[in-house]
Amino acid sequence: MSAVADTCGGKAGTLGALLRAGLPVPDGFVVPFAAYLAAVRELDLGRLAGEPDDLDAARQAIEARPVHTTVVDALGRALGELGDPPVAVRSSAANEDTGQASAAGQHESFLAVHGVSEVADAVRACWASLFSPRAVHYRAAAGGDDRPSDDLVMAVIVQRHLDAEVSGVMFTPADPKDTTEIEASWGLGPSVVGGTVTPDAYRVAADGSVTRAVADKRTRLDRRGKRLVMSDVPTRVRDRPAIDDATATRLAQLGKEIAAVFGGPQDIEWAIVDGRTWVLQARPVTAAPPPPSPSGASDILTGTPGSHGTVTGTARIVRGPGDFARVRPGDILICPFTNPAWTPLLRIAAGVVTETGGVLSHAAIVAREHAIPAVLGIPNATIRLHDDTLITIDGTTGTVTATNA
């Protein structure tokens, strides 16, 4: 893959640049913008999506149309050259992973996809996700245009799937003298970036010294054939460090090399398989997380600082999409975790508190982009805090003060 952003989007363009720099990126190929544009020209999306209310019709039209045989044939040849392994299929939109907007988790990604038919279906789903409610809300918040155009286009990355033993994310510092922030957990990366597990946190100083906070990592995600399976981590392993200090130091060095390629701090997804480290994604840091905070007093709840700022508002317990309609502008979300489908709520919420997740999860990144405070990883927050009570959250120190905590 030697993709460039102009034809293959920011995410694929970045991976192409890393490959050209000799850095460890899994084998793969890209379905470029041209394939998407050819598909939507046949559908006449400009007619379907002339108004914002019709964006759902554009998504449905893409989902209903079979992928053109020329694209399917090309996918078959490219997969054959890889040896037809299980693959990851990931979106790479035109304005994704820029210095202004990450679009973190707003478009579709699929792991453990196998065979040309399933890959073609996943490619089509990535195309359609340009018009998903969460992507539409994200672009609206960023001041973008939702109408089909040559600017609103989607390429798709197809890469060899990695059965990671450990995976995570890393933020490189703006100043090389500062620390590199790393989060790590067992199994595949969506547990960390999706916020469904509270990961270990490592800070690697410029002199190579490492400080770490080991979390109770209760679940992990792994591939079983064509399925992704969430399983419980054995008790004896939950509080074992996912990586040792030497690995954290090597990751920080790799992050330094990646930041040098792009000339600025990077948000990097990585995975370790059979002792080898791979880079799955890199994008500019759009908003740096707050530094770790020491534990607070006993009369307040303390978690991980996720997004700067302090706000007082009404607590709203949100356990899933069924509760979305209860959220009012100015509420503070109290939730087990958030995933990218929750992005519309982050536009109206005054802040967010989660039971699991780390500072490099999608939810934390989007909270920082929206400039709303976030406190992460407070166990049983949905039980310890109560609906309709007034609470104050401080995303800089990672604390929550409630009238009835």
Short mmCIF file of C-alpha atoms in Angstrom, two decimals:
data_model
loop_
_atom_site.label_atom_id
_atom_site.label_comp_id
_atom_site.label_asym_id
_atom_site.label_seq_id
_atom_site.Cartn_x
_atom_site.Cartn_y
_atom_site.Cartn_z
CA MET A 1 0.00 0.00 0.00
CA SER A 2 1.49 3.32 -1.04
CA ALA A 3 -1.72 5.29 -0.75
CA VAL A 4 -1.85 9.07 -0.75
CA ALA A 5 -4.51 11.22 0.91
CA ASP A 6 -5.62 12.96 -2.32
CA THR A 7 -7.03 9.74 -3.76
CA CYS A 8 -7.45 7.50 -0.72
CA GLY A 9 -8.30 9.74 2.26
CA GLY A 10 -6.43 10.81 5.37
CA LYS A 11 -6.32 7.46 7.16
CA ALA A 12 -5.00 5.50 4.15
CA GLY A 13 -2.67 8.32 3.13
CA THR A 14 -1.10 8.24 6.57
CA LEU A 15 -0.57 4.47 6.44
CA GLY A 16 1.00 4.86 2.98
CA ALA A 17 3.40 7.47 4.33
CA LEU A 18 4.34 5.19 7.25
CA LEU A 19 5.05 2.31 4.87
CA ARG A 20 7.25 4.54 2.71
CA ALA A 21 9.12 5.49 5.89
CA GLY A 22 9.80 1.80 6.60
CA LEU A 23 7.53 1.55 9.63
CA PRO A 24 5.58 -1.64 10.50
CA VAL A 25 2.13 -1.45 8.87
CA PRO A 26 0.11 -4.62 8.04
CA ASP A 27 -0.10 -5.61 4.37
CA GLY A 28 -3.14 -4.37 2.50
CA PHE A 29 -4.64 -2.28 -0.27
CA VAL A 30 -7.08 0.60 -0.73
CA VAL A 31 -10.34 0.95 -2.64
CA PRO A 32 -9.86 4.58 -3.76
CA PHE A 33 -12.28 7.51 -3.94
CA ALA A 34 -12.83 6.78 -7.65
CA ALA A 35 -14.69 3.54 -6.88
CA TYR A 36 -17.04 5.33 -4.46
CA LEU A 37 -17.67 8.18 -6.91
CA ALA A 38 -18.48 5.73 -9.70
CA ALA A 39 -20.94 3.92 -7.44
CA VAL A 40 -22.78 7.05 -6.31
CA ARG A 41 -22.88 8.54 -9.83
CA GLU A 42 -24.96 5.55 -10.90
CA LEU A 43 -27.29 6.16 -7.94
CA ASP A 44 -27.66 9.90 -8.61
CA LEU A 45 -27.23 10.73 -4.93
CA GLY A 46 -27.31 14.44 -5.72
CA ARG A 47 -31.00 13.99 -6.47
CA LEU A 48 -31.64 11.81 -3.40
CA ALA A 49 -29.77 13.96 -0.92
CA GLY A 50 -30.48 17.48 -1.97
CA GLU A 51 -31.86 18.20 1.49
CA PRO A 52 -30.42 17.17 4.87
CA ASP A 53 -33.61 15.23 5.70
CA ASP A 54 -32.92 12.95 2.73
CA LEU A 55 -29.46 11.85 3.86
CA ASP A 56 -30.95 8.66 5.23
CA ALA A 57 -32.25 7.91 1.74
CA ALA A 58 -28.72 8.31 0.38
CA ARG A 59 -27.39 5.82 2.93
CA GLN A 60 -30.15 3.32 2.17
CA ALA A 61 -29.61 3.64 -1.58
CA ILE A 62 -25.91 2.78 -1.22
CA GLU A 63 -26.67 -0.15 1.10
CA ALA A 64 -29.27 -1.59 -1.28
CA ARG A 65 -27.10 -1.52 -4.42
CA PRO A 66 -24.73 -4.45 -5.12
CA VAL A 67 -21.08 -3.51 -5.48
CA HIS A 68 -20.18 -3.30 -9.18
CA THR A 69 -18.64 -6.47 -10.63
CA THR A 70 -15.48 -4.61 -11.69
CA VAL A 71 -14.88 -3.62 -8.05
CA VAL A 72 -15.66 -7.15 -6.82
CA ASP A 73 -13.22 -8.62 -9.38
CA ALA A 74 -10.49 -6.18 -8.30
CA LEU A 75 -11.14 -7.05 -4.63
CA GLY A 76 -10.82 -10.75 -5.44
CA ARG A 77 -7.47 -10.27 -7.19
CA ALA A 78 -6.08 -8.08 -4.39
CA LEU A 79 -7.23 -10.48 -1.67
CA GLY A 80 -5.65 -13.36 -3.61
CA GLU A 81 -2.32 -11.54 -3.66
CA LEU A 82 -2.51 -11.29 0.16
CA GLY A 83 -3.21 -15.03 0.38
CA ASP A 84 -6.93 -14.56 1.16
CA PRO A 85 -6.49 -14.06 4.93
CA PRO A 86 -9.04 -12.59 7.34
CA VAL A 87 -8.90 -8.81 6.88
CA ALA A 88 -9.84 -5.56 8.57
CA VAL A 89 -11.97 -3.25 6.41
CA ARG A 90 -11.83 0.39 7.47
CA SER A 91 -13.15 3.70 6.21
CA SER A 92 -10.86 6.47 4.95
CA ALA A 93 -12.94 9.56 4.21
CA ALA A 94 -11.65 12.68 2.46
CA ASN A 95 -11.57 14.89 5.55
CA GLU A 96 -10.89 12.21 8.15
CA ASP A 97 -7.88 12.22 10.49
CA THR A 98 -6.92 15.85 9.87
CA GLY A 99 -5.42 18.28 12.35
CA GLN A 100 -8.81 19.96 12.72
CA ALA A 101 -11.10 16.94 13.08
CA SER A 102 -10.34 13.31 13.82
CA ALA A 103 -13.78 11.89 12.90
CA ALA A 104 -12.84 9.40 15.62
CA GLY A 105 -15.02 6.32 15.15
CA GLN A 106 -17.66 8.13 13.10
CA HIS A 107 -17.41 5.84 10.06
CA GLU A 108 -17.62 2.06 9.87
CA SER A 109 -14.79 -0.39 10.48
CA PHE A 110 -14.96 -4.18 10.39
CA LEU A 111 -12.59 -6.83 11.74
CA ALA A 112 -12.32 -10.57 10.95
CA VAL A 113 -13.82 -10.20 7.46
CA HIS A 114 -13.10 -13.16 5.16
CA GLY A 115 -13.79 -13.80 1.48
CA VAL A 116 -14.50 -11.47 -1.42
CA SER A 117 -18.27 -11.38 -0.91
CA GLU A 118 -17.99 -10.30 2.76
CA VAL A 119 -15.28 -7.77 1.92
CA ALA A 120 -17.46 -6.25 -0.83
CA ASP A 121 -20.35 -5.95 1.66
CA ALA A 122 -18.04 -4.27 4.18
CA VAL A 123 -16.76 -1.82 1.54
CA ARG A 124 -20.34 -0.86 0.68
CA ALA A 125 -21.13 -0.38 4.40
CA CYS A 126 -18.12 1.93 4.75
CA TRP A 127 -19.36 3.98 1.78
CA ALA A 128 -22.86 4.21 3.29
CA SER A 129 -21.50 5.26 6.68
CA LEU A 130 -20.70 8.70 5.24
CA PHE A 131 -24.43 9.33 5.72
CA SER A 132 -24.93 7.61 9.10
CA PRO A 133 -26.58 9.77 11.79
CA ARG A 134 -23.40 9.91 13.87
CA ALA A 135 -21.23 10.99 10.92
CA VAL A 136 -23.80 13.60 9.87
CA HIS A 137 -23.93 15.03 13.40
CA TYR A 138 -20.14 15.06 13.65
CA ARG A 139 -19.76 17.00 10.37
CA ALA A 140 -22.51 19.42 11.36
CA ALA A 141 -20.69 20.16 14.63
CA ALA A 142 -17.49 20.73 12.65
CA GLY A 143 -19.29 23.06 10.21
CA GLY A 144 -19.12 20.63 7.29
CA ASP A 145 -21.45 20.10 4.34
CA ASP A 146 -23.42 16.84 4.12
CA ARG A 147 -24.43 16.90 0.49
CA PRO A 148 -22.82 14.35 -1.84
CA SER A 149 -19.94 16.04 -3.61
CA ASP A 150 -16.37 15.50 -4.70
CA ASP A 151 -15.36 16.70 -1.21
CA LEU A 152 -17.59 14.21 0.63
CA VAL A 153 -16.06 10.95 -0.54
CA MET A 154 -14.97 7.66 0.97
CA ALA A 155 -12.07 5.33 0.27
CA VAL A 156 -11.77 1.98 2.05
CA ILE A 157 -8.69 0.32 3.54
CA VAL A 158 -8.43 -3.49 3.43
CA GLN A 159 -5.60 -4.89 5.58
CA ARG A 160 -4.52 -8.23 6.94
CA HIS A 161 -6.36 -8.79 10.25
CA LEU A 162 -4.02 -9.02 13.23
CA ASP A 163 -4.95 -11.31 16.13
CA ALA A 164 -3.47 -9.01 18.73
CA GLU A 165 -2.45 -10.36 22.12
CA VAL A 166 -2.20 -6.79 23.38
CA SER A 167 -3.32 -3.57 21.75
CA GLY A 168 -3.78 0.05 22.57
CA VAL A 169 -3.29 3.67 21.73
CA MET A 170 -0.53 6.21 22.22
CA PHE A 171 -0.36 10.01 22.23
CA THR A 172 3.02 11.50 21.38
CA PRO A 173 3.86 14.83 23.05
CA ALA A 174 3.84 18.23 21.33
CA ASP A 175 7.20 18.92 22.99
CA PRO A 176 9.76 16.07 22.71
CA LYS A 177 10.81 16.84 26.30
CA ASP A 178 7.31 15.88 27.54
CA THR A 179 5.91 12.43 28.21
CA THR A 180 4.36 9.93 25.79
CA GLU A 181 0.95 8.66 26.97
CA ILE A 182 0.19 4.98 26.26
CA GLU A 183 -2.89 2.89 27.04
CA ALA A 184 -2.88 -0.91 26.70
CA SER A 185 -5.19 -3.85 27.27
CA TRP A 186 -5.59 -7.52 26.33
CA GLY A 187 -6.92 -8.57 22.92
CA LEU A 188 -8.12 -6.47 20.01
CA GLY A 189 -8.10 -2.67 19.95
CA PRO A 190 -11.83 -1.85 19.92
CA SER A 191 -11.93 -2.57 23.67
CA VAL A 192 -9.58 0.38 24.23
CA VAL A 193 -10.68 2.81 21.52
CA GLY A 194 -14.33 1.97 22.16
CA GLY A 195 -14.01 2.54 25.90
CA THR A 196 -15.48 -0.83 26.96
CA VAL A 197 -12.47 -1.57 29.15
CA THR A 198 -10.41 0.68 31.41
CA PRO A 199 -6.87 0.11 30.11
CA ASP A 200 -3.49 0.24 31.77
CA ALA A 201 -1.95 3.72 31.51
CA TYR A 202 1.77 4.28 30.95
CA ARG A 203 3.72 7.53 30.85
CA VAL A 204 7.14 7.37 29.23
CA ALA A 205 9.32 10.38 30.05
CA ALA A 206 11.88 11.83 27.65
CA ASP A 207 14.66 10.08 29.60
CA GLY A 208 12.96 6.70 29.07
CA SER A 209 11.65 6.30 32.63
CA VAL A 210 8.19 4.75 32.87
CA THR A 211 5.36 5.28 35.34
CA ARG A 212 2.28 3.13 35.10
CA ALA A 213 -1.20 2.66 36.54
CA VAL A 214 -2.35 -0.93 36.06
CA ALA A 215 -6.12 -1.32 35.62
CA ASP A 216 -8.50 -4.17 36.39
CA LYS A 217 -8.99 -5.32 32.78
CA ARG A 218 -12.06 -7.51 33.02
CA THR A 219 -12.94 -8.24 29.39
CA ARG A 220 -11.14 -8.74 26.09
CA LEU A 221 -12.17 -8.95 22.43
CA ASP A 222 -10.71 -11.64 20.15
CA ARG A 223 -11.37 -13.21 16.75
CA ARG A 224 -12.91 -16.65 16.65
CA GLY A 225 -13.13 -17.65 12.99
CA LYS A 226 -15.30 -14.98 11.33
CA ARG A 227 -16.69 -13.70 14.63
CA LEU A 228 -15.47 -11.26 17.26
CA VAL A 229 -16.00 -12.62 20.75
CA MET A 230 -15.97 -10.69 24.01
CA SER A 231 -14.81 -12.86 26.91
CA ASP A 232 -13.96 -12.47 30.58
CA VAL A 233 -10.29 -12.13 31.43
CA PRO A 234 -9.20 -14.75 34.03
CA THR A 235 -9.05 -13.19 37.48
CA ARG A 236 -5.33 -13.84 37.92
CA VAL A 237 -4.53 -11.89 34.71
CA ARG A 238 -6.87 -8.89 35.10
CA ASP A 239 -4.48 -6.76 37.12
CA ARG A 240 -1.30 -7.97 35.42
CA PRO A 241 0.41 -5.25 33.31
CA ALA A 242 -0.48 -5.71 29.63
CA ILE A 243 3.01 -4.58 28.61
CA ASP A 244 6.30 -4.29 30.50
CA ASP A 245 8.33 -1.10 30.86
CA ALA A 246 10.73 -2.12 28.07
CA THR A 247 7.82 -2.51 25.65
CA ALA A 248 6.40 0.86 26.72
CA THR A 249 9.78 2.45 26.03
CA ARG A 250 9.96 0.81 22.59
CA LEU A 251 6.44 2.02 21.80
CA ALA A 252 7.40 5.56 22.79
CA GLN A 253 10.41 5.39 20.46
CA LEU A 254 8.16 4.17 17.64
CA GLY A 255 5.79 7.04 18.40
CA LYS A 256 8.70 9.47 18.16
CA GLU A 257 9.58 8.13 14.70
CA ILE A 258 5.95 8.42 13.55
CA ALA A 259 5.67 11.99 14.86
CA ALA A 260 8.87 12.85 12.98
CA VAL A 261 7.35 11.58 9.71
CA PHE A 262 4.39 13.95 10.06
CA GLY A 263 6.03 16.83 11.91
CA GLY A 264 3.68 16.97 14.89
CA PRO A 265 2.12 15.02 17.79
CA GLN A 266 0.22 11.89 16.79
CA ASP A 267 -2.65 9.75 18.12
CA ILE A 268 -1.53 6.19 17.24
CA GLU A 269 -3.30 2.82 17.39
CA TRP A 270 -0.95 -0.16 17.77
CA ALA A 271 -1.08 -3.92 18.27
CA ILE A 272 1.36 -6.62 19.37
CA VAL A 273 1.29 -10.06 17.72
CA ASP A 274 3.88 -12.76 18.52
CA GLY A 275 6.07 -10.13 20.14
CA ARG A 276 6.04 -7.84 17.08
CA THR A 277 4.55 -4.35 17.22
CA TRP A 278 2.39 -3.07 14.36
CA VAL A 279 0.98 0.39 13.61
CA LEU A 280 -2.71 0.29 12.70
CA GLN A 281 -3.44 4.00 12.46
CA ALA A 282 -1.96 7.43 13.13
CA ARG A 283 -3.62 10.82 13.07
CA PRO A 284 -2.79 14.30 14.34
CA VAL A 285 -3.69 15.00 17.96
CA THR A 286 -6.69 17.33 17.71
CA ALA A 287 -6.87 18.09 21.45
CA ALA A 288 -4.41 16.84 24.04
CA PRO A 289 -5.77 15.03 27.13
CA PRO A 290 -5.31 16.46 30.63
CA PRO A 291 -2.41 15.06 32.68
CA PRO A 292 -3.14 12.28 35.20
CA SER A 293 -4.43 13.50 38.54
CA PRO A 294 -3.77 12.13 42.04
CA SER A 295 -6.72 10.57 43.85
CA GLY A 296 -9.10 13.04 45.41
CA ALA A 297 -10.78 13.22 48.79
CA SER A 298 -13.17 10.48 49.91
CA ASP A 299 -16.33 12.60 49.59
CA ILE A 300 -15.95 12.95 45.83
CA LEU A 301 -15.73 10.38 43.07
CA THR A 302 -12.40 10.25 41.29
CA GLY A 303 -11.68 8.87 37.83
CA THR A 304 -9.38 9.57 34.92
CA PRO A 305 -9.23 13.18 33.66
CA GLY A 306 -10.58 12.95 30.10
CA SER A 307 -11.30 16.44 28.80
CA HIS A 308 -10.51 19.83 30.36
CA GLY A 309 -13.05 22.04 32.09
CA THR A 310 -15.51 22.21 34.96
CA VAL A 311 -19.29 22.20 34.65
CA THR A 312 -22.31 21.88 36.93
CA GLY A 313 -25.47 20.30 35.57
CA THR A 314 -28.19 17.70 35.91
CA ALA A 315 -27.01 14.09 36.02
CA ARG A 316 -28.63 11.95 33.34
CA ILE A 317 -28.12 8.18 33.60
CA VAL A 318 -27.83 6.79 30.06
CA ARG A 319 -27.27 3.05 29.83
CA GLY A 320 -27.91 2.71 26.10
CA PRO A 321 -29.69 4.09 23.02
CA GLY A 322 -33.08 3.50 24.66
CA ASP A 323 -32.27 6.34 27.06
CA PHE A 324 -31.13 8.85 24.41
CA ALA A 325 -34.53 10.57 24.21
CA ARG A 326 -34.31 11.45 27.92
CA VAL A 327 -31.22 13.62 27.47
CA ARG A 328 -31.79 17.37 27.51
CA PRO A 329 -29.34 20.14 26.50
CA GLY A 330 -27.05 20.88 29.43
CA ASP A 331 -27.36 17.43 31.04
CA ILE A 332 -24.23 15.60 32.18
CA LEU A 333 -24.18 12.07 30.76
CA ILE A 334 -23.50 9.27 33.26
CA CYS A 335 -22.96 6.08 31.28
CA PRO A 336 -21.22 2.69 31.36
CA PHE A 337 -19.18 3.76 28.31
CA THR A 338 -19.88 5.53 25.05
CA ASN A 339 -19.30 4.41 21.50
CA PRO A 340 -19.35 6.48 18.30
CA ALA A 341 -23.14 6.10 17.95
CA TRP A 342 -23.43 8.39 20.98
CA THR A 343 -21.76 11.33 19.19
CA PRO A 344 -25.05 13.28 18.72
CA LEU A 345 -25.48 13.33 22.53
CA LEU A 346 -22.06 14.90 22.99
CA ARG A 347 -23.27 17.90 21.00
CA ILE A 348 -25.96 18.75 23.56
CA ALA A 349 -24.47 17.38 26.78
CA ALA A 350 -22.58 19.69 29.13
CA GLY A 351 -20.20 16.90 30.17
CA VAL A 352 -19.75 13.13 30.34
CA VAL A 353 -18.84 10.59 33.05
CA THR A 354 -18.12 6.94 32.15
CA GLU A 355 -17.62 3.77 34.18
CA THR A 356 -14.90 2.43 31.86
CA GLY A 357 -12.54 3.78 29.23
CA GLY A 358 -9.35 5.79 29.03
CA VAL A 359 -8.22 9.19 27.83
CA LEU A 360 -7.45 7.92 24.33
CA SER A 361 -10.87 6.35 23.68
CA HIS A 362 -13.09 7.72 20.90
CA ALA A 363 -15.49 9.20 23.44
CA ALA A 364 -12.72 11.13 25.18
CA ILE A 365 -11.34 12.43 21.89
CA VAL A 366 -14.76 13.65 20.71
CA ALA A 367 -15.47 15.24 24.12
CA ARG A 368 -12.22 17.20 23.82
CA GLU A 369 -13.09 18.27 20.28
CA HIS A 370 -16.48 19.52 21.53
CA ALA A 371 -14.70 21.18 24.49
CA ILE A 372 -16.91 19.53 27.12
CA PRO A 373 -15.47 18.14 30.37
CA ALA A 374 -15.14 14.36 30.67
CA VAL A 375 -14.24 12.10 33.60
CA LEU A 376 -13.62 8.46 32.74
CA GLY A 377 -13.37 5.12 34.49
CA ILE A 378 -15.45 5.69 37.65
CA PRO A 379 -16.64 2.17 38.62
CA ASN A 380 -20.43 1.88 39.10
CA ALA A 381 -20.97 5.56 38.30
CA THR A 382 -24.49 4.80 36.98
CA ILE A 383 -25.38 3.43 40.45
CA ARG A 384 -23.38 5.82 42.65
CA LEU A 385 -24.78 8.89 40.90
CA HIS A 386 -28.51 9.51 40.56
CA ASP A 387 -30.79 10.83 37.82
CA ASP A 388 -31.88 14.46 38.07
CA THR A 389 -29.39 15.36 40.83
CA LEU A 390 -27.08 18.32 40.48
CA ILE A 391 -23.44 17.35 40.03
CA THR A 392 -20.19 19.15 39.25
CA ILE A 393 -17.55 17.45 37.15
CA ASP A 394 -13.97 18.60 36.72
CA GLY A 395 -12.43 17.02 33.64
CA THR A 396 -9.02 18.47 34.43
CA THR A 397 -8.68 16.78 37.83
CA GLY A 398 -10.93 13.80 37.08
CA THR A 399 -13.38 14.44 39.92
CA VAL A 400 -17.18 14.36 40.29
CA THR A 401 -18.96 16.03 43.21
CA ALA A 402 -22.60 15.14 43.74
CA THR A 403 -25.36 16.09 46.14
CA ASN A 404 -26.19 12.38 46.48
CA ALA A 405 -23.13 10.37 45.50
#
